[in-house]
Amino acid sequence: MASQLPDGEPAPEDGALPGSALSGLGQRPFGVYVHVPFCATRCGYCDFNTYTPGELGSSASPASWLDGLRAELDLAAAVLGSAPPADTVFVGGGTPSLLGADGLTSVLDAVRGAFGLAPGAEVTTESNPESTSPEFFAGIRAAGYTRVSLGMQSAAPHVLAVLDRVHTPGRPGAAAREARTAGFEHVNLDLIYGTPGETDDDLRASLAAVLEAGVDHVSAYSLIVEDGTALARRVRRGELPMTDDLVLADRYEIIDATLRAHGMHWYEVSNWASTVDARCRHNLGYWLGGDWWGAGPGAHSHVGGVRWWNVKHPAAYAKALAEGRSPAAARELLSPEDHALERVLLEIRLVDGLPVSALDPSALPEARAAVADGLLDAGALDAGRCVLTDRGRLLADAVVRRLT
């Protein structure tokens, strides 16, 4: 899709960006993503860039990672020059909560030191419910975090077992309530639906637990069986059945109807919020073509049409920065055609949709055909926007293919 080879071009050792990428800095949303690559155990479905203590051995540690992170953020500030303060910060993983409140405080201090935070900045950390406590939430709230995203996946013990999740079924809801008590106004729970063996009643029980927890944001993702994972090997051996696409569609409709009935409305195909303020501003920056610096092993960044990604292993990441080199493994320069394609791919997933003016004129007949097929809203198209219908959300990828 991009103008460079699929593996990208070599990234300069000093991390320098072309002047064209820096020229509009500050005119678009600017966020910082921090990748924490550590997990206590590996979930069977996960193909993220994460490492358990046994996988890392003595080659890297949270301490060496944090040293590297500070160095990368200092490098970022130098490369970007007059970068604006961060509108949003998102600490993901992995399991950021394994760092504890003190570790996450150090992470946010490093971001503040490199960029500063804009007034009213959104600062999110992902957390595993089992590595949180009232004291943890109080500590990160005092540090300046404004939002917490908790991995729940399911309330059904047998579904959690298939996913190799280690938390007890009731813990995510309890953690969400502890976060609220600590002063967090914005709390998200993540669900995964379509796990082999899950039933409609299992999903309804999970949704009931989410609603009981009183969160203002829910993310729900269909399980994707990624090659190379333990779950993929079990499916390939015939131990677990793949969930049928029609079942997945039914589950999505259950989620949407249940959340809608309780005042939570979709604003992106896989995300629901109780208010506009509850929407994840950091992720909206991705979907709306903003700039962000991704710091940490394997993290991806985008500034002004240049995308790059870091080396994956924490030891290689720390070594590069200790030697004064950028940890970037490669980068790609996006062409105008790339930008146009990605805009359709991302913005069509949002509740406000995509301006018709963003389409290639040759796609207009397809947009009208999508209206006839019940995939795009007719009134919205007449008003100049491509907005998915409820049916269109179920077939969003197909709509993108038609419009590009």
Short mmCIF file of C-alpha atoms in Angstrom, two decimals:
data_model
loop_
_atom_site.label_atom_id
_atom_site.label_comp_id
_atom_site.label_asym_id
_atom_site.label_seq_id
_atom_site.Cartn_x
_atom_site.Cartn_y
_atom_site.Cartn_z
CA MET A 1 0.00 0.00 0.00
CA ALA A 2 2.81 2.44 0.82
CA SER A 3 5.18 3.97 -1.66
CA GLN A 4 8.16 2.08 -0.29
CA LEU A 5 8.79 -1.64 -0.28
CA PRO A 6 6.62 -3.59 2.18
CA ASP A 7 9.51 -3.87 4.63
CA GLY A 8 10.18 -0.13 4.38
CA GLU A 9 13.43 1.69 3.79
CA PRO A 10 16.31 1.95 6.28
CA ALA A 11 15.69 4.54 8.97
CA PRO A 12 18.47 7.07 9.65
CA GLU A 13 20.46 6.38 12.80
CA ASP A 14 19.77 9.87 14.15
CA GLY A 15 16.01 9.48 13.59
CA ALA A 16 15.86 12.60 11.42
CA LEU A 17 12.65 13.28 9.49
CA PRO A 18 12.29 15.16 6.20
CA GLY A 19 11.28 18.79 6.43
CA SER A 20 7.99 18.04 4.69
CA ALA A 21 6.96 15.82 7.61
CA LEU A 22 7.75 18.50 10.18
CA SER A 23 6.16 21.42 8.36
CA GLY A 24 2.61 20.82 9.62
CA LEU A 25 3.55 19.69 13.12
CA GLY A 26 1.11 21.14 15.62
CA GLN A 27 -1.66 21.61 13.07
CA ARG A 28 -2.81 18.03 13.61
CA PRO A 29 -3.48 16.20 16.90
CA PHE A 30 -0.22 15.05 18.51
CA GLY A 31 -0.06 12.03 20.78
CA VAL A 32 2.54 9.84 22.43
CA TYR A 33 2.19 6.07 22.59
CA VAL A 34 4.40 4.13 25.02
CA HIS A 35 4.75 0.37 24.55
CA VAL A 36 5.41 -1.70 27.67
CA PRO A 37 6.56 -5.11 26.39
CA PHE A 38 6.25 -7.12 29.63
CA CYS A 39 3.63 -9.72 30.61
CA ALA A 40 3.49 -12.14 33.51
CA THR A 41 2.20 -14.92 31.22
CA ARG A 42 1.42 -15.20 27.51
CA CYS A 43 -2.24 -15.44 26.54
CA GLY A 44 -2.93 -18.08 23.92
CA TYR A 45 -4.51 -15.69 21.40
CA CYS A 46 -1.92 -12.90 21.70
CA ASP A 47 0.55 -12.03 18.95
CA PHE A 48 1.53 -8.62 20.34
CA ASN A 49 5.18 -7.71 20.86
CA THR A 50 5.32 -8.89 24.47
CA TYR A 51 7.68 -11.01 26.55
CA THR A 52 7.38 -13.02 29.74
CA PRO A 53 10.27 -13.18 32.23
CA GLY A 54 11.18 -16.64 30.96
CA GLU A 55 11.32 -15.42 27.37
CA LEU A 56 13.51 -12.43 28.24
CA GLY A 57 15.90 -14.12 30.63
CA SER A 58 18.59 -11.63 31.65
CA SER A 59 18.74 -9.87 28.28
CA ALA A 60 16.43 -7.02 29.31
CA SER A 61 14.47 -5.72 32.28
CA PRO A 62 11.96 -3.02 33.16
CA ALA A 63 14.89 -0.90 34.36
CA SER A 64 16.79 -1.13 31.04
CA TRP A 65 13.54 -0.57 29.16
CA LEU A 66 12.81 2.59 31.16
CA ASP A 67 16.34 3.90 30.53
CA GLY A 68 15.79 3.29 26.83
CA LEU A 69 12.36 4.94 26.92
CA ARG A 70 13.76 8.11 28.48
CA ALA A 71 16.49 8.20 25.83
CA GLU A 72 14.01 7.68 22.99
CA LEU A 73 11.71 10.43 24.24
CA ASP A 74 14.67 12.81 24.46
CA LEU A 75 15.59 11.81 20.90
CA ALA A 76 11.98 12.42 19.81
CA ALA A 77 11.99 15.91 21.28
CA ALA A 78 15.23 16.71 19.44
CA VAL A 79 14.00 15.27 16.12
CA LEU A 80 10.66 17.07 16.26
CA GLY A 81 12.14 20.34 17.42
CA SER A 82 9.21 22.61 18.14
CA ALA A 83 6.80 19.75 18.81
CA PRO A 84 3.60 20.79 20.55
CA PRO A 85 2.83 19.41 24.01
CA ALA A 86 1.11 16.05 23.84
CA ASP A 87 -2.67 16.19 23.52
CA THR A 88 -2.89 12.52 24.45
CA VAL A 89 -0.68 9.84 25.98
CA PHE A 90 -1.48 6.13 25.80
CA VAL A 91 0.57 3.54 27.69
CA GLY A 92 -0.14 0.11 26.23
CA GLY A 93 1.34 -3.33 26.10
CA GLY A 94 1.91 -5.88 27.25
CA THR A 95 0.84 -5.20 30.79
CA PRO A 96 1.71 -1.66 31.89
CA SER A 97 0.25 -2.25 35.35
CA LEU A 98 3.12 -4.67 36.04
CA LEU A 99 5.28 -1.55 36.39
CA GLY A 100 3.23 -0.51 39.40
CA ALA A 101 2.14 3.02 40.19
CA ASP A 102 5.73 4.18 40.71
CA GLY A 103 6.84 2.79 37.34
CA LEU A 104 3.92 4.36 35.50
CA THR A 105 4.61 7.64 37.26
CA SER A 106 8.18 7.49 35.90
CA VAL A 107 6.82 6.85 32.39
CA LEU A 108 4.54 9.88 32.51
CA ASP A 109 7.31 12.02 34.01
CA ALA A 110 9.51 11.07 31.03
CA VAL A 111 6.79 12.14 28.57
CA ARG A 112 6.28 15.39 30.46
CA GLY A 113 10.00 16.06 30.45
CA ALA A 114 10.31 15.51 26.70
CA PHE A 115 7.14 17.18 25.41
CA GLY A 116 5.00 18.53 28.19
CA LEU A 117 1.26 17.91 28.34
CA ALA A 118 -1.36 20.15 26.77
CA PRO A 119 -4.02 21.57 29.09
CA GLY A 120 -6.70 18.92 29.56
CA ALA A 121 -4.53 16.19 28.04
CA GLU A 122 -5.97 12.69 28.02
CA VAL A 123 -3.55 10.22 29.66
CA THR A 124 -4.50 6.54 29.45
CA THR A 125 -2.90 3.36 30.68
CA GLU A 126 -3.94 -0.19 29.95
CA SER A 127 -4.04 -2.46 33.00
CA ASN A 128 -4.55 -6.11 33.79
CA PRO A 129 -7.15 -6.28 36.57
CA GLU A 130 -5.07 -8.81 38.52
CA SER A 131 -2.10 -6.42 38.83
CA THR A 132 -4.16 -3.50 40.12
CA SER A 133 -5.43 -2.43 43.54
CA PRO A 134 -7.03 0.61 45.15
CA GLU A 135 -3.52 1.84 46.00
CA PHE A 136 -2.39 1.38 42.40
CA PHE A 137 -5.27 3.44 41.03
CA ALA A 138 -4.77 6.15 43.64
CA GLY A 139 -1.08 6.32 42.74
CA ILE A 140 -1.52 6.68 38.98
CA ARG A 141 -4.38 9.15 39.40
CA ALA A 142 -2.13 11.32 41.55
CA ALA A 143 0.58 11.03 38.88
CA GLY A 144 -1.72 12.57 36.27
CA TYR A 145 -3.37 9.64 34.49
CA THR A 146 -6.94 10.50 33.51
CA ARG A 147 -8.19 7.28 31.92
CA VAL A 148 -7.83 3.53 32.54
CA SER A 149 -8.47 0.68 30.10
CA LEU A 150 -8.94 -2.72 31.71
CA GLY A 151 -8.76 -6.06 29.94
CA MET A 152 -11.86 -8.10 30.74
CA GLN A 153 -12.42 -10.25 27.62
CA SER A 154 -15.23 -12.29 29.18
CA ALA A 155 -17.06 -13.02 32.42
CA ALA A 156 -17.30 -16.74 31.59
CA PRO A 157 -14.57 -18.86 33.25
CA HIS A 158 -14.49 -21.41 30.42
CA VAL A 159 -14.04 -18.66 27.83
CA LEU A 160 -11.18 -17.14 29.83
CA ALA A 161 -9.61 -20.59 29.99
CA VAL A 162 -9.65 -20.93 26.20
CA LEU A 163 -7.98 -17.50 25.94
CA ASP A 164 -5.43 -18.42 28.66
CA ARG A 165 -6.44 -15.35 30.63
CA VAL A 166 -5.35 -15.53 34.25
CA HIS A 167 -7.75 -13.09 35.94
CA THR A 168 -10.75 -14.27 37.90
CA PRO A 169 -14.09 -13.47 36.25
CA GLY A 170 -15.25 -10.88 38.80
CA ARG A 171 -11.99 -9.00 39.10
CA PRO A 172 -12.34 -6.62 36.08
CA GLY A 173 -15.58 -5.15 37.40
CA ALA A 174 -14.11 -4.76 40.87
CA ALA A 175 -11.05 -3.06 39.40
CA ALA A 176 -13.25 -0.67 37.41
CA ARG A 177 -15.08 0.32 40.58
CA GLU A 178 -11.77 0.83 42.40
CA ALA A 179 -10.62 3.10 39.59
CA ARG A 180 -13.81 5.12 39.87
CA THR A 181 -13.33 5.45 43.62
CA ALA A 182 -9.77 6.69 43.02
CA GLY A 183 -11.15 9.55 40.93
CA PHE A 184 -11.06 8.21 37.38
CA GLU A 185 -14.00 9.60 35.46
CA HIS A 186 -13.14 7.62 32.33
CA VAL A 187 -12.80 3.84 32.59
CA ASN A 188 -12.90 1.35 29.71
CA LEU A 189 -13.47 -2.40 29.73
CA ASP A 190 -12.27 -4.51 26.78
CA LEU A 191 -14.34 -7.47 25.58
CA ILE A 192 -13.47 -10.20 23.09
CA TYR A 193 -16.37 -12.03 21.48
CA GLY A 194 -16.46 -15.11 19.28
CA THR A 195 -14.11 -17.29 21.34
CA PRO A 196 -14.61 -20.99 20.57
CA GLY A 197 -17.10 -22.36 23.07
CA GLU A 198 -18.67 -19.00 23.92
CA THR A 199 -22.48 -18.89 23.86
CA ASP A 200 -24.91 -16.01 23.48
CA ASP A 201 -25.68 -16.34 27.20
CA ASP A 202 -21.96 -16.12 28.01
CA LEU A 203 -21.78 -12.87 26.08
CA ARG A 204 -24.90 -11.49 27.76
CA ALA A 205 -23.41 -12.31 31.16
CA SER A 206 -20.23 -10.45 30.19
CA LEU A 207 -22.24 -7.42 29.10
CA ALA A 208 -24.21 -7.50 32.35
CA ALA A 209 -20.93 -7.46 34.27
CA VAL A 210 -19.68 -4.52 32.19
CA LEU A 211 -22.83 -2.52 32.84
CA GLU A 212 -22.78 -3.35 36.55
CA ALA A 213 -19.21 -2.00 36.74
CA GLY A 214 -20.45 1.45 35.74
CA VAL A 215 -17.82 2.21 33.09
CA ASP A 216 -18.31 4.93 30.49
CA HIS A 217 -16.53 3.20 27.61
CA VAL A 218 -16.55 -0.33 26.15
CA SER A 219 -14.35 -1.80 23.43
CA ALA A 220 -15.48 -5.09 21.88
CA TYR A 221 -13.40 -6.98 19.35
CA SER A 222 -14.11 -10.15 17.44
CA LEU A 223 -11.49 -12.78 18.23
CA ILE A 224 -8.91 -13.08 15.48
CA VAL A 225 -6.92 -16.31 15.50
CA GLU A 226 -3.44 -15.09 14.58
CA ASP A 227 -0.90 -17.39 12.94
CA GLY A 228 1.86 -18.48 15.29
CA THR A 229 -0.20 -18.28 18.48
CA ALA A 230 -1.02 -21.17 20.80
CA LEU A 231 -4.70 -20.71 19.96
CA ALA A 232 -4.00 -21.02 16.24
CA ARG A 233 -2.18 -24.30 16.85
CA ARG A 234 -5.15 -25.65 18.82
CA VAL A 235 -7.56 -24.68 16.03
CA ARG A 236 -5.29 -26.22 13.39
CA ARG A 237 -5.16 -29.49 15.35
CA GLY A 238 -8.96 -29.56 15.51
CA GLU A 239 -9.12 -29.13 19.28
CA LEU A 240 -11.20 -25.95 18.96
CA PRO A 241 -13.71 -24.93 16.26
CA MET A 242 -13.54 -21.58 14.47
CA THR A 243 -16.57 -19.41 15.17
CA ASP A 244 -18.82 -18.89 12.15
CA ASP A 245 -18.98 -15.38 10.65
CA LEU A 246 -22.76 -15.31 10.96
CA VAL A 247 -22.45 -16.07 14.66
CA LEU A 248 -19.94 -13.24 15.00
CA ALA A 249 -22.41 -10.87 13.33
CA ASP A 250 -25.16 -11.97 15.72
CA ARG A 251 -22.84 -11.41 18.70
CA TYR A 252 -21.97 -7.92 17.49
CA GLU A 253 -25.66 -7.08 17.23
CA ILE A 254 -26.22 -8.35 20.78
CA ILE A 255 -23.41 -6.09 22.03
CA ASP A 256 -24.66 -3.04 20.17
CA ALA A 257 -28.30 -3.48 21.18
CA THR A 258 -27.45 -4.11 24.83
CA LEU A 259 -25.09 -1.16 25.16
CA ARG A 260 -27.42 1.15 23.23
CA ALA A 261 -30.29 0.24 25.55
CA HIS A 262 -28.14 1.41 28.47
CA GLY A 263 -27.10 4.74 26.97
CA MET A 264 -23.82 3.74 25.38
CA HIS A 265 -23.50 4.51 21.68
CA TRP A 266 -20.98 3.51 19.07
CA TYR A 267 -18.56 6.12 17.79
CA GLU A 268 -16.20 3.67 16.05
CA VAL A 269 -17.16 0.23 14.81
CA SER A 270 -15.63 -1.54 17.85
CA ASN A 271 -16.04 1.20 20.48
CA TRP A 272 -18.97 2.57 22.50
CA ALA A 273 -19.09 5.52 24.91
CA SER A 274 -21.70 7.04 27.19
CA THR A 275 -20.80 10.63 26.25
CA VAL A 276 -18.67 12.47 23.70
CA ASP A 277 -16.14 13.23 26.47
CA ALA A 278 -15.85 9.51 27.20
CA ARG A 279 -14.55 8.73 23.71
CA CYS A 280 -10.87 7.79 23.52
CA ARG A 281 -9.20 10.88 22.08
CA HIS A 282 -5.89 9.10 21.55
CA ASN A 283 -7.42 6.48 19.29
CA LEU A 284 -9.42 9.16 17.48
CA GLY A 285 -6.06 10.73 16.66
CA TYR A 286 -5.09 7.53 14.84
CA TRP A 287 -8.39 7.28 12.98
CA LEU A 288 -8.36 10.95 11.95
CA GLY A 289 -4.81 10.97 10.60
CA GLY A 290 -3.03 12.72 13.47
CA ASP A 291 0.65 12.60 14.39
CA TRP A 292 2.06 10.41 17.13
CA TRP A 293 5.41 9.23 18.38
CA GLY A 294 5.40 5.58 19.40
CA ALA A 295 8.12 4.89 21.97
CA GLY A 296 9.23 1.45 23.08
CA PRO A 297 10.15 -1.89 21.46
CA GLY A 298 8.14 -2.52 18.29
CA ALA A 299 6.18 0.74 18.60
CA HIS A 300 4.95 2.43 15.40
CA SER A 301 4.98 6.18 14.78
CA HIS A 302 3.53 8.56 12.21
CA VAL A 303 4.44 12.19 11.61
CA GLY A 304 3.47 14.15 8.53
CA GLY A 305 3.22 11.24 6.13
CA VAL A 306 6.26 9.33 7.41
CA ARG A 307 5.63 6.07 9.26
CA TRP A 308 8.33 4.13 11.07
CA TRP A 309 8.60 1.27 13.54
CA ASN A 310 11.10 0.29 16.19
CA VAL A 311 13.12 -2.89 16.61
CA LYS A 312 11.02 -5.43 18.46
CA HIS A 313 13.24 -7.02 21.11
CA PRO A 314 13.68 -5.03 24.34
CA ALA A 315 17.39 -5.86 24.47
CA ALA A 316 18.01 -4.61 20.92
CA TYR A 317 15.91 -1.53 21.69
CA ALA A 318 17.87 -0.67 24.83
CA LYS A 319 21.23 -1.35 23.11
CA ALA A 320 20.51 1.00 20.20
CA LEU A 321 19.59 3.86 22.50
CA ALA A 322 22.51 3.22 24.87
CA GLU A 323 24.77 3.60 21.82
CA GLY A 324 23.11 6.88 20.84
CA ARG A 325 21.23 5.45 17.85
CA SER A 326 17.58 5.64 16.94
CA PRO A 327 15.79 2.34 17.70
CA ALA A 328 13.83 2.63 14.43
CA ALA A 329 14.09 -0.52 12.31
CA ALA A 330 12.66 0.93 9.07
CA ARG A 331 10.26 3.51 7.73
CA GLU A 332 8.00 4.26 4.79
CA LEU A 333 6.95 7.48 3.08
CA LEU A 334 3.24 7.65 2.32
CA SER A 335 2.21 8.87 -1.12
CA PRO A 336 -0.92 10.98 -1.71
CA GLU A 337 -2.61 7.78 -2.93
CA ASP A 338 -1.65 6.03 0.31
CA HIS A 339 -3.11 8.88 2.35
CA ALA A 340 -6.37 8.80 0.40
CA LEU A 341 -6.72 5.04 0.84
CA GLU A 342 -5.96 5.13 4.55
CA ARG A 343 -8.38 7.97 5.11
CA VAL A 344 -11.22 5.91 3.66
CA LEU A 345 -10.08 2.82 5.58
CA LEU A 346 -10.07 4.59 8.94
CA GLU A 347 -12.66 7.37 8.82
CA ILE A 348 -15.43 5.18 7.39
CA ARG A 349 -15.35 3.31 10.73
CA LEU A 350 -16.37 6.44 12.67
CA VAL A 351 -19.93 7.44 13.54
CA ASP A 352 -19.56 10.68 11.57
CA GLY A 353 -18.19 8.79 8.60
CA LEU A 354 -16.15 10.19 5.76
CA PRO A 355 -16.67 13.29 3.58
CA VAL A 356 -17.76 12.34 0.08
CA SER A 357 -15.11 14.80 -1.13
CA ALA A 358 -12.44 12.41 0.20
CA LEU A 359 -13.46 9.74 -2.32
CA ASP A 360 -12.00 9.41 -5.75
CA PRO A 361 -14.74 10.59 -8.16
CA SER A 362 -14.77 7.10 -9.71
CA ALA A 363 -16.01 5.73 -6.35
CA LEU A 364 -19.18 7.84 -6.25
CA PRO A 365 -21.30 5.27 -8.16
CA GLU A 366 -20.14 2.63 -5.66
CA ALA A 367 -21.17 4.88 -2.77
CA ARG A 368 -24.65 5.21 -4.27
CA ALA A 369 -24.78 1.46 -4.82
CA ALA A 370 -23.81 0.93 -1.18
CA VAL A 371 -26.78 3.09 -0.18
CA ALA A 372 -29.05 0.92 -2.32
CA ASP A 373 -27.63 -2.16 -0.60
CA GLY A 374 -28.34 -0.72 2.84
CA LEU A 375 -24.67 -0.26 3.77
CA LEU A 376 -24.44 3.55 3.74
CA ASP A 377 -26.98 6.03 5.09
CA ALA A 378 -28.95 7.71 2.27
CA GLY A 379 -29.57 11.00 4.07
CA ALA A 380 -25.95 11.33 5.09
CA LEU A 381 -24.77 10.74 1.52
CA ASP A 382 -27.13 13.45 0.27
CA ALA A 383 -25.57 15.74 2.89
CA GLY A 384 -22.07 14.94 1.66
CA ARG A 385 -20.88 12.19 3.99
CA CYS A 386 -20.44 8.42 3.78
CA VAL A 387 -21.84 7.02 7.02
CA LEU A 388 -22.23 3.33 7.75
CA THR A 389 -25.67 1.95 8.58
CA ASP A 390 -26.05 -0.70 11.26
CA ARG A 391 -25.77 -3.32 8.51
CA GLY A 392 -22.82 -1.47 7.04
CA ARG A 393 -20.90 -1.79 10.29
CA LEU A 394 -21.11 -5.55 9.99
CA LEU A 395 -19.59 -5.31 6.51
CA ALA A 396 -17.27 -2.33 6.99
CA ASP A 397 -14.30 -4.00 5.28
CA ALA A 398 -16.43 -4.78 2.25
CA VAL A 399 -17.60 -1.16 2.10
CA VAL A 400 -13.97 0.02 2.14
CA ARG A 401 -13.14 -2.27 -0.75
CA ARG A 402 -16.05 -0.84 -2.74
CA LEU A 403 -15.05 2.76 -2.06
CA THR A 404 -11.37 2.32 -2.91
#
